[in-house]
Amino acid sequence: MAEEQEHRLPRTVIPRRYELTLAPDLPAATFGGQAVIAVDVVEPVSQVVLNAADLEVDEAWLVDAAGNRRSASITHDAVGERVCLELDSVAEAGPAFLHARFRGVLNDQLRGFYRSTYRDAAGEEQVLAVTQFESTSARRAFPCWDEPDLKAVFSITLVVSDGLTALANTKQVSEEPTGDGRRRVSFADTMPLSTYLVGFIVGDLEMTEPVDVDGVPLRVVHLPGKGALAAFAEECGAFGIKFFAEYFGIPYPSDKLDLVAIPDFAAGAMENLGLVTFREALLLVDPAAATQAEELVIANVVSHEIAHMWFGDLVTMRWWNGLWLKEAFATFMATVCTNAMKPEWRVWDTFGLDRTAALETDALESTRAIEYPVHSPHDAEGMYDVLTYEKGAAVLRMLEQYLGADQFRAGVQAYLAKHA
């Protein structure tokens, strides 16, 4: 418990809404940012503690409902990945706004706000600025309460060079020139989100024409010249939005869906709300040369990530020990969706065989339960394994077979409706 408390934030100040402005400089591999965070001060406080890692927070202050400004002295805790803001006077309980100015590096570690490099058609190295925040790397892009139960609304503005595309979780709502060869691109408010689900991308990108899927615009975003490889992903995405909205009995929970192929990406894919990122090979495929096995992988991954829009994004575990609540469900539901889309593939025939790695791991003396204590960011990273994904999915399949598909679906719908 002591180790867990070391990594958990105090609950004396709670975030409600983040207004974030980030200005990446791709050639310099740096970014600057400003945050205005609407918070509830739960009890009188003289300090505010939140997460920040690999960031320099240069200035911070708190403004209460009466307009009183309290300046803060800033202490960085690199080991705890936190920043402590010591206020110059006690802030009373009530609503307030926390302001911060910060800066960081577009790192090459494939986490946080990072640079993804690739070679263009002329052989020149190009850079995208990409986010990957799960599980605890939002704190590497902006100061925040980086714990999954502390959901808040996000309003994102990106200041980008002319000629570059800017994308975020939601639809673009405005764009204006800054007069220095850049422009400010602002996006609609998100629904309340955990920090790890926030996403934004800047770079030279192209995208397919939006397809209207029951009112949800769907696009496949890719590097220049790769549009011919996007058709199957688009088909999977359109089917998944319709299928899951009907299966779960809840409409798609955001205002658009972009499926984005990233050339330099550590995870297989990431379920940022409305801005799902993928390794290129897991999204783009040549329809004239693709094998069924290649298409099956893409169908499963796209379905998995779209399932997360409900299991994970709309309904989120309180803490990382409950990771299976989203990952096992998304893995299981991906098979349900793929089977409905391509019944001739008979994906249930190989479902058990595909879980063999989990069976072998679970037979070891060192195995763990699907839900397991998590005390630190390192522990959270360790939960992304075959037990969470594959054993968890096998248990859900067992429950579905025991209860019957209709009863299981009714239970899933009730669960989502209760916690949405």
Short mmCIF file of C-alpha atoms in Angstrom, two decimals, residues 18-400:
data_model
loop_
_atom_site.label_atom_id
_atom_site.label_comp_id
_atom_site.label_asym_id
_atom_site.label_seq_id
_atom_site.Cartn_x
_atom_site.Cartn_y
_atom_site.Cartn_z
CA TYR A 18 -8.72 20.82 -19.70
CA GLU A 19 -8.15 23.55 -22.26
CA LEU A 20 -4.88 22.54 -23.90
CA THR A 21 -2.86 24.44 -26.46
CA LEU A 22 0.20 22.70 -27.87
CA ALA A 23 2.66 24.01 -30.45
CA PRO A 24 4.98 21.30 -31.81
CA ASP A 25 8.11 22.31 -33.72
CA LEU A 26 8.83 19.26 -35.87
CA PRO A 27 12.28 20.30 -37.19
CA ALA A 28 13.49 21.14 -33.67
CA ALA A 29 11.69 18.12 -32.12
CA THR A 30 10.28 20.27 -29.31
CA PHE A 31 6.89 21.54 -28.21
CA GLY A 32 5.49 24.24 -26.00
CA GLY A 33 2.13 24.29 -24.34
CA GLN A 34 -0.38 26.02 -22.15
CA ALA A 35 -3.07 24.44 -20.01
CA VAL A 36 -6.09 26.00 -18.35
CA ILE A 37 -7.69 23.33 -16.18
CA ALA A 38 -11.06 23.82 -14.52
CA VAL A 39 -10.84 22.10 -11.15
CA ASP A 40 -12.84 21.54 -8.01
CA VAL A 41 -10.87 22.30 -4.86
CA VAL A 42 -12.36 19.73 -2.48
CA GLU A 43 -10.88 21.18 0.72
CA PRO A 44 -8.62 24.13 1.55
CA VAL A 45 -5.18 23.49 0.07
CA SER A 46 -1.80 25.18 0.00
CA GLN A 47 -0.42 22.95 -2.75
CA VAL A 48 -1.60 21.19 -5.89
CA VAL A 49 0.05 17.92 -6.92
CA LEU A 50 -0.36 16.48 -10.40
CA ASN A 51 1.57 14.33 -12.85
CA ALA A 52 4.31 15.59 -15.14
CA ALA A 53 7.25 13.67 -16.58
CA ASP A 54 9.96 14.79 -19.00
CA LEU A 55 8.33 18.24 -18.96
CA GLU A 56 9.50 21.63 -17.77
CA VAL A 57 6.63 23.46 -16.12
CA ASP A 58 7.83 27.04 -16.29
CA GLU A 59 4.94 28.85 -14.65
CA ALA A 60 1.73 27.94 -12.84
CA TRP A 61 -0.97 29.79 -10.93
CA LEU A 62 -4.47 29.19 -9.56
CA VAL A 63 -7.43 31.55 -10.02
CA ASP A 64 -10.45 31.06 -7.78
CA ALA A 65 -14.10 31.81 -8.56
CA ALA A 66 -13.71 35.37 -7.24
CA GLY A 67 -10.82 36.01 -9.63
CA ASN A 68 -8.10 35.92 -6.97
CA ARG A 69 -4.77 34.73 -8.39
CA ARG A 70 -2.41 32.57 -6.37
CA SER A 71 1.07 32.14 -7.82
CA ALA A 72 2.82 28.81 -7.37
CA SER A 73 6.39 27.79 -6.77
CA ILE A 74 7.15 24.65 -8.76
CA THR A 75 8.97 21.52 -7.63
CA HIS A 76 9.55 18.65 -10.06
CA ASP A 77 9.66 15.08 -8.74
CA ALA A 78 11.26 13.09 -11.56
CA VAL A 79 11.09 9.76 -9.71
CA GLY A 80 7.43 10.09 -8.79
CA GLU A 81 6.63 11.68 -12.17
CA ARG A 82 4.84 14.50 -10.41
CA VAL A 83 5.02 18.25 -10.05
CA CYS A 84 4.13 20.04 -6.81
CA LEU A 85 2.72 23.55 -7.08
CA GLU A 86 3.14 25.36 -3.74
CA LEU A 87 0.59 28.19 -3.64
CA ASP A 88 1.49 31.54 -2.13
CA SER A 89 -1.70 31.41 -0.03
CA VAL A 90 -4.32 28.83 0.89
CA ALA A 91 -7.01 28.18 -1.73
CA GLU A 92 -10.45 27.61 -0.26
CA ALA A 93 -12.79 24.85 -1.38
CA GLY A 94 -14.72 25.56 -4.56
CA PRO A 95 -14.28 25.85 -8.32
CA ALA A 96 -11.05 27.29 -9.69
CA PHE A 97 -8.83 27.40 -12.75
CA LEU A 98 -5.29 26.08 -12.76
CA HIS A 99 -3.03 27.69 -15.37
CA ALA A 100 0.31 26.25 -16.49
CA ARG A 101 2.92 26.97 -19.15
CA PHE A 102 5.19 24.09 -20.05
CA ARG A 103 7.55 22.70 -22.69
CA GLY A 104 8.99 19.37 -23.70
CA VAL A 105 10.84 17.34 -26.31
CA LEU A 106 9.25 15.30 -29.08
CA ASN A 107 11.03 12.16 -27.94
CA ASP A 108 12.06 9.06 -29.87
CA GLN A 109 10.74 6.63 -27.24
CA LEU A 110 7.36 6.03 -28.95
CA ARG A 111 5.42 7.24 -25.91
CA GLY A 112 4.01 10.54 -24.75
CA PHE A 113 4.15 13.22 -27.48
CA TYR A 114 6.78 11.74 -29.77
CA ARG A 115 8.24 11.97 -33.25
CA SER A 116 7.56 9.20 -35.75
CA THR A 117 10.03 9.24 -38.65
CA TYR A 118 9.76 7.82 -42.14
CA ARG A 119 11.24 8.25 -45.63
CA ASP A 120 9.15 9.98 -48.28
CA ALA A 121 9.04 9.06 -51.98
CA ALA A 122 12.22 11.09 -52.58
CA GLY A 123 14.07 9.28 -49.78
CA GLU A 124 14.03 12.30 -47.48
CA GLU A 125 13.40 11.77 -43.76
CA GLN A 126 10.07 13.21 -42.62
CA VAL A 127 8.55 13.52 -39.17
CA LEU A 128 5.09 13.17 -37.66
CA ALA A 129 4.29 14.33 -34.13
CA VAL A 130 2.17 11.56 -32.60
CA THR A 131 0.76 10.70 -29.18
CA GLN A 132 0.77 7.39 -27.33
CA PHE A 133 -0.43 7.91 -23.76
CA GLU A 134 -1.54 4.49 -22.49
CA SER A 135 -0.96 3.70 -19.76
CA THR A 136 0.76 6.59 -17.97
CA SER A 137 2.31 8.86 -20.60
CA ALA A 138 -0.19 11.70 -20.98
CA ARG A 139 1.96 13.28 -18.25
CA ARG A 140 4.77 13.46 -20.84
CA ALA A 141 2.72 15.81 -23.03
CA PHE A 142 0.98 18.07 -20.50
CA PRO A 143 0.63 18.35 -16.70
CA CYS A 144 -2.43 16.36 -15.68
CA TRP A 145 -4.12 14.05 -13.22
CA ASP A 146 -2.95 10.94 -15.07
CA GLU A 147 -5.17 8.33 -13.41
CA PRO A 148 -7.97 6.59 -15.31
CA ASP A 149 -10.86 7.38 -12.94
CA LEU A 150 -10.20 11.14 -13.04
CA LYS A 151 -12.08 11.75 -16.25
CA ALA A 152 -12.47 15.25 -17.64
CA VAL A 153 -13.55 17.06 -20.79
CA PHE A 154 -10.72 18.02 -23.17
CA SER A 155 -10.64 21.05 -25.46
CA ILE A 156 -7.57 20.84 -27.70
CA THR A 157 -5.91 23.49 -29.84
CA LEU A 158 -2.84 22.75 -31.97
CA VAL A 159 -0.59 25.48 -33.35
CA VAL A 160 0.99 23.99 -36.47
CA SER A 161 3.02 25.03 -39.48
CA ASP A 162 1.11 25.88 -42.65
CA GLY A 163 0.82 22.85 -44.91
CA LEU A 164 0.69 20.30 -42.09
CA THR A 165 -2.41 18.37 -41.06
CA ALA A 166 -3.59 18.57 -37.44
CA LEU A 167 -5.87 15.91 -35.97
CA ALA A 168 -7.32 15.30 -32.50
CA ASN A 169 -10.03 13.22 -30.82
CA THR A 170 -12.93 15.28 -32.14
CA LYS A 171 -13.95 17.32 -35.18
CA GLN A 172 -12.12 20.51 -36.05
CA VAL A 173 -14.25 23.55 -35.18
CA SER A 174 -12.01 26.48 -36.15
CA GLU A 175 -8.77 27.43 -37.85
CA GLU A 176 -7.05 30.80 -37.93
CA PRO A 177 -3.64 32.03 -39.11
CA THR A 178 -1.19 33.23 -36.48
CA GLY A 179 0.69 35.48 -38.91
CA ASP A 180 4.03 33.69 -38.61
CA GLY A 181 3.58 30.84 -41.05
CA ARG A 182 1.49 28.83 -38.62
CA ARG A 183 -2.19 28.43 -37.80
CA ARG A 184 -4.26 27.64 -34.71
CA VAL A 185 -6.49 24.62 -35.18
CA SER A 186 -9.14 24.03 -32.51
CA PHE A 187 -11.28 20.96 -31.92
CA ALA A 188 -14.66 20.29 -30.31
CA ASP A 189 -14.90 19.31 -26.66
CA THR A 190 -14.61 15.60 -25.97
CA MET A 191 -16.91 13.63 -23.73
CA PRO A 192 -15.37 13.07 -20.27
CA LEU A 193 -12.22 11.05 -20.93
CA SER A 194 -9.38 9.45 -19.04
CA THR A 195 -6.10 11.17 -19.86
CA TYR A 196 -4.64 8.07 -21.54
CA LEU A 197 -7.32 8.31 -24.27
CA VAL A 198 -6.47 11.83 -25.40
CA GLY A 199 -4.77 11.93 -28.80
CA PHE A 200 -3.45 14.40 -31.36
CA ILE A 201 -1.26 14.17 -34.46
CA VAL A 202 0.57 16.71 -36.62
CA GLY A 203 2.26 16.01 -39.94
CA ASP A 204 2.04 15.69 -43.71
CA LEU A 205 -0.92 13.34 -44.03
CA GLU A 206 -3.62 12.42 -46.48
CA MET A 207 -7.01 10.86 -45.79
CA THR A 208 -9.86 9.15 -47.56
CA GLU A 209 -13.08 11.01 -48.24
CA PRO A 210 -15.34 10.75 -45.18
CA VAL A 211 -17.85 7.90 -45.28
CA ASP A 212 -21.08 8.61 -43.38
CA VAL A 213 -21.81 5.69 -41.04
CA ASP A 214 -25.14 6.43 -39.35
CA GLY A 215 -24.11 10.06 -38.98
CA VAL A 216 -20.50 9.31 -37.97
CA PRO A 217 -17.87 10.45 -40.50
CA LEU A 218 -15.24 7.74 -40.95
CA ARG A 219 -11.83 8.36 -42.55
CA VAL A 220 -8.63 6.38 -43.00
CA VAL A 221 -5.59 8.65 -42.53
CA HIS A 222 -2.26 7.70 -44.05
CA LEU A 223 1.04 8.93 -45.40
CA PRO A 224 0.95 10.57 -48.85
CA GLY A 225 0.38 8.16 -51.71
CA LYS A 226 -1.03 5.25 -49.71
CA GLY A 227 -4.74 5.85 -50.22
CA ALA A 228 -5.11 2.76 -52.44
CA LEU A 229 -4.31 0.59 -49.41
CA ALA A 230 -7.14 1.93 -47.22
CA ALA A 231 -10.26 0.27 -48.65
CA PHE A 232 -10.38 -2.83 -46.46
CA ALA A 233 -9.77 -0.86 -43.26
CA GLU A 234 -12.58 1.48 -44.27
CA GLU A 235 -14.89 -1.51 -44.83
CA CYS A 236 -14.00 -2.92 -41.39
CA GLY A 237 -14.45 0.45 -39.71
CA ALA A 238 -17.86 1.08 -41.23
CA PHE A 239 -19.07 -2.39 -40.30
CA GLY A 240 -17.69 -2.09 -36.76
CA ILE A 241 -19.40 1.22 -35.97
CA LYS A 242 -22.79 -0.15 -37.07
CA PHE A 243 -22.33 -3.55 -35.47
CA PHE A 244 -21.26 -2.38 -32.03
CA ALA A 245 -23.86 0.41 -31.81
CA GLU A 246 -26.53 -2.23 -32.39
CA TYR A 247 -24.94 -4.94 -30.22
CA PHE A 248 -24.36 -2.63 -27.24
CA GLY A 249 -27.60 -0.68 -27.68
CA ILE A 250 -25.69 2.62 -27.38
CA PRO A 251 -24.80 4.94 -30.30
CA TYR A 252 -21.16 5.51 -31.20
CA PRO A 253 -20.01 7.87 -28.42
CA SER A 254 -18.13 10.58 -30.35
CA ASP A 255 -18.52 12.89 -33.34
CA LYS A 256 -16.14 11.19 -35.85
CA LEU A 257 -13.73 8.30 -36.27
CA ASP A 258 -10.31 8.54 -37.89
CA LEU A 259 -8.26 5.36 -38.35
CA VAL A 260 -4.65 6.54 -38.62
CA ALA A 261 -1.71 4.54 -40.00
CA ILE A 262 1.52 5.49 -38.19
CA PRO A 263 4.89 4.40 -39.65
CA ASP A 264 6.71 4.31 -36.30
CA PHE A 265 4.42 2.93 -33.60
CA ALA A 266 5.23 0.70 -30.64
CA ALA A 267 1.78 -0.71 -29.88
CA GLY A 268 -0.29 -2.66 -32.37
CA ALA A 269 -2.98 0.00 -32.16
CA MET A 270 -4.35 2.53 -29.67
CA GLU A 271 -7.99 3.38 -28.99
CA ASN A 272 -7.79 7.16 -28.60
CA LEU A 273 -11.39 8.33 -28.76
CA GLY A 274 -12.20 9.17 -32.37
CA LEU A 275 -8.51 9.04 -33.38
CA VAL A 276 -7.40 5.42 -33.39
CA THR A 277 -3.75 4.90 -34.27
CA PHE A 278 -2.31 1.74 -35.85
CA ARG A 279 0.92 0.32 -37.09
CA GLU A 280 0.74 0.69 -40.85
CA ALA A 281 0.82 -3.07 -41.41
CA LEU A 282 -2.23 -3.52 -39.18
CA LEU A 283 -4.36 -1.04 -41.11
CA LEU A 284 -3.20 -0.75 -44.73
CA VAL A 285 -3.21 -3.62 -47.21
CA ASP A 286 -3.08 -4.04 -50.98
CA PRO A 287 -6.51 -5.43 -51.93
CA ALA A 288 -5.10 -7.09 -55.04
CA ALA A 289 -2.45 -9.05 -53.15
CA ALA A 290 -3.82 -9.50 -49.62
CA THR A 291 -4.26 -13.00 -48.23
CA GLN A 292 -7.19 -13.95 -46.03
CA ALA A 293 -4.79 -14.22 -43.10
CA GLU A 294 -3.65 -10.61 -43.61
CA GLU A 295 -7.21 -9.37 -43.87
CA LEU A 296 -8.19 -11.34 -40.77
CA VAL A 297 -5.49 -9.60 -38.72
CA ILE A 298 -6.66 -6.18 -39.88
CA ALA A 299 -10.33 -7.02 -39.29
CA ASN A 300 -9.57 -8.22 -35.77
CA VAL A 301 -7.43 -5.21 -34.85
CA VAL A 302 -9.84 -2.64 -36.29
CA SER A 303 -12.79 -4.37 -34.58
CA HIS A 304 -10.85 -4.54 -31.29
CA GLU A 305 -10.14 -0.81 -31.35
CA ILE A 306 -13.67 0.19 -32.32
CA ALA A 307 -15.05 -2.00 -29.51
CA HIS A 308 -12.90 0.11 -27.19
CA MET A 309 -14.95 3.19 -28.04
CA TRP A 310 -17.53 1.64 -25.70
CA PHE A 311 -15.39 -0.71 -23.56
CA GLY A 312 -12.58 1.54 -22.34
CA ASP A 313 -13.48 4.99 -23.66
CA LEU A 314 -17.15 5.36 -22.71
CA VAL A 315 -16.86 2.97 -19.75
CA THR A 316 -13.42 2.89 -18.14
CA MET A 317 -11.90 0.87 -15.30
CA ARG A 318 -11.22 2.89 -12.15
CA TRP A 319 -7.63 1.66 -11.88
CA TRP A 320 -5.19 -0.47 -13.85
CA ASN A 321 -5.89 -3.67 -11.88
CA GLY A 322 -9.16 -3.75 -13.85
CA LEU A 323 -7.47 -3.52 -17.25
CA TRP A 324 -9.10 -6.77 -18.36
CA LEU A 325 -12.50 -5.05 -18.21
CA LYS A 326 -11.61 -3.28 -21.42
CA GLU A 327 -8.91 -5.43 -23.05
CA ALA A 328 -10.50 -8.85 -22.60
CA PHE A 329 -13.87 -7.49 -23.69
CA ALA A 330 -12.38 -5.79 -26.75
CA THR A 331 -10.51 -8.97 -27.70
CA PHE A 332 -13.65 -11.09 -27.32
CA MET A 333 -15.90 -8.55 -29.06
CA ALA A 334 -13.48 -8.27 -31.98
CA THR A 335 -14.10 -11.94 -32.71
CA VAL A 336 -17.87 -11.47 -32.38
CA CYS A 337 -17.73 -8.58 -34.84
CA THR A 338 -15.37 -10.26 -37.32
CA ASN A 339 -17.54 -13.37 -37.30
CA ALA A 340 -20.58 -11.26 -38.13
CA MET A 341 -18.71 -9.44 -40.91
CA LYS A 342 -17.07 -12.49 -42.47
CA PRO A 343 -18.94 -15.64 -41.32
CA GLU A 344 -17.22 -17.65 -44.06
CA TRP A 345 -13.92 -17.20 -42.22
CA ARG A 346 -15.28 -19.33 -39.32
CA VAL A 347 -13.21 -17.43 -36.76
CA TRP A 348 -14.75 -19.23 -33.79
CA ASP A 349 -13.23 -22.49 -35.05
CA THR A 350 -9.76 -21.19 -34.20
CA PHE A 351 -10.66 -18.99 -31.21
CA GLY A 352 -9.58 -21.61 -28.66
CA LEU A 353 -6.38 -22.43 -30.52
CA ASP A 354 -5.52 -18.73 -30.68
CA ARG A 355 -5.67 -18.59 -26.85
CA THR A 356 -3.07 -21.36 -26.43
CA ALA A 357 -0.33 -18.98 -25.32
CA ALA A 358 -2.50 -17.87 -22.41
CA LEU A 359 -3.22 -21.48 -21.45
CA GLU A 360 0.50 -22.26 -21.39
CA THR A 361 1.30 -19.16 -19.34
CA ASP A 362 -1.55 -19.87 -16.95
CA ALA A 363 -0.14 -23.35 -16.31
CA LEU A 364 3.08 -21.90 -14.90
CA GLU A 365 3.62 -21.58 -11.18
CA SER A 366 4.28 -17.88 -11.73
CA THR A 367 0.85 -17.17 -13.22
CA ARG A 368 -1.45 -14.50 -11.81
CA ALA A 369 -5.15 -13.78 -11.69
CA ILE A 370 -6.69 -11.80 -14.56
CA GLU A 371 -7.28 -8.96 -12.09
CA TYR A 372 -4.14 -8.28 -10.11
CA PRO A 373 -2.89 -5.50 -7.80
CA VAL A 374 -1.21 -2.55 -9.52
CA HIS A 375 0.82 -0.11 -7.43
CA SER A 376 3.04 1.77 -9.88
CA PRO A 377 3.37 2.74 -13.57
CA HIS A 378 5.74 -0.20 -13.99
CA ASP A 379 3.07 -2.55 -12.61
CA ALA A 380 0.52 -1.08 -14.99
CA GLU A 381 2.73 -1.79 -17.99
CA GLY A 382 3.12 -5.38 -16.81
CA MET A 383 -0.64 -5.97 -17.08
CA TYR A 384 -0.52 -5.90 -20.88
CA ASP A 385 0.00 -9.62 -21.36
CA VAL A 386 -1.69 -12.78 -22.63
CA LEU A 387 -3.49 -13.31 -19.32
CA THR A 388 -5.29 -9.97 -19.53
CA TYR A 389 -6.09 -10.23 -23.23
CA GLU A 390 -6.30 -13.89 -24.15
CA LYS A 391 -7.26 -15.64 -20.92
CA GLY A 392 -9.70 -12.81 -20.23
CA ALA A 393 -11.28 -13.24 -23.66
CA ALA A 394 -11.50 -17.03 -23.16
CA VAL A 395 -13.30 -16.54 -19.83
CA LEU A 396 -15.80 -14.20 -21.51
CA ARG A 397 -16.39 -16.73 -24.29
CA MET A 398 -17.00 -19.35 -21.62
CA LEU A 399 -19.55 -17.08 -19.92
CA GLU A 400 -21.29 -16.40 -23.21
#
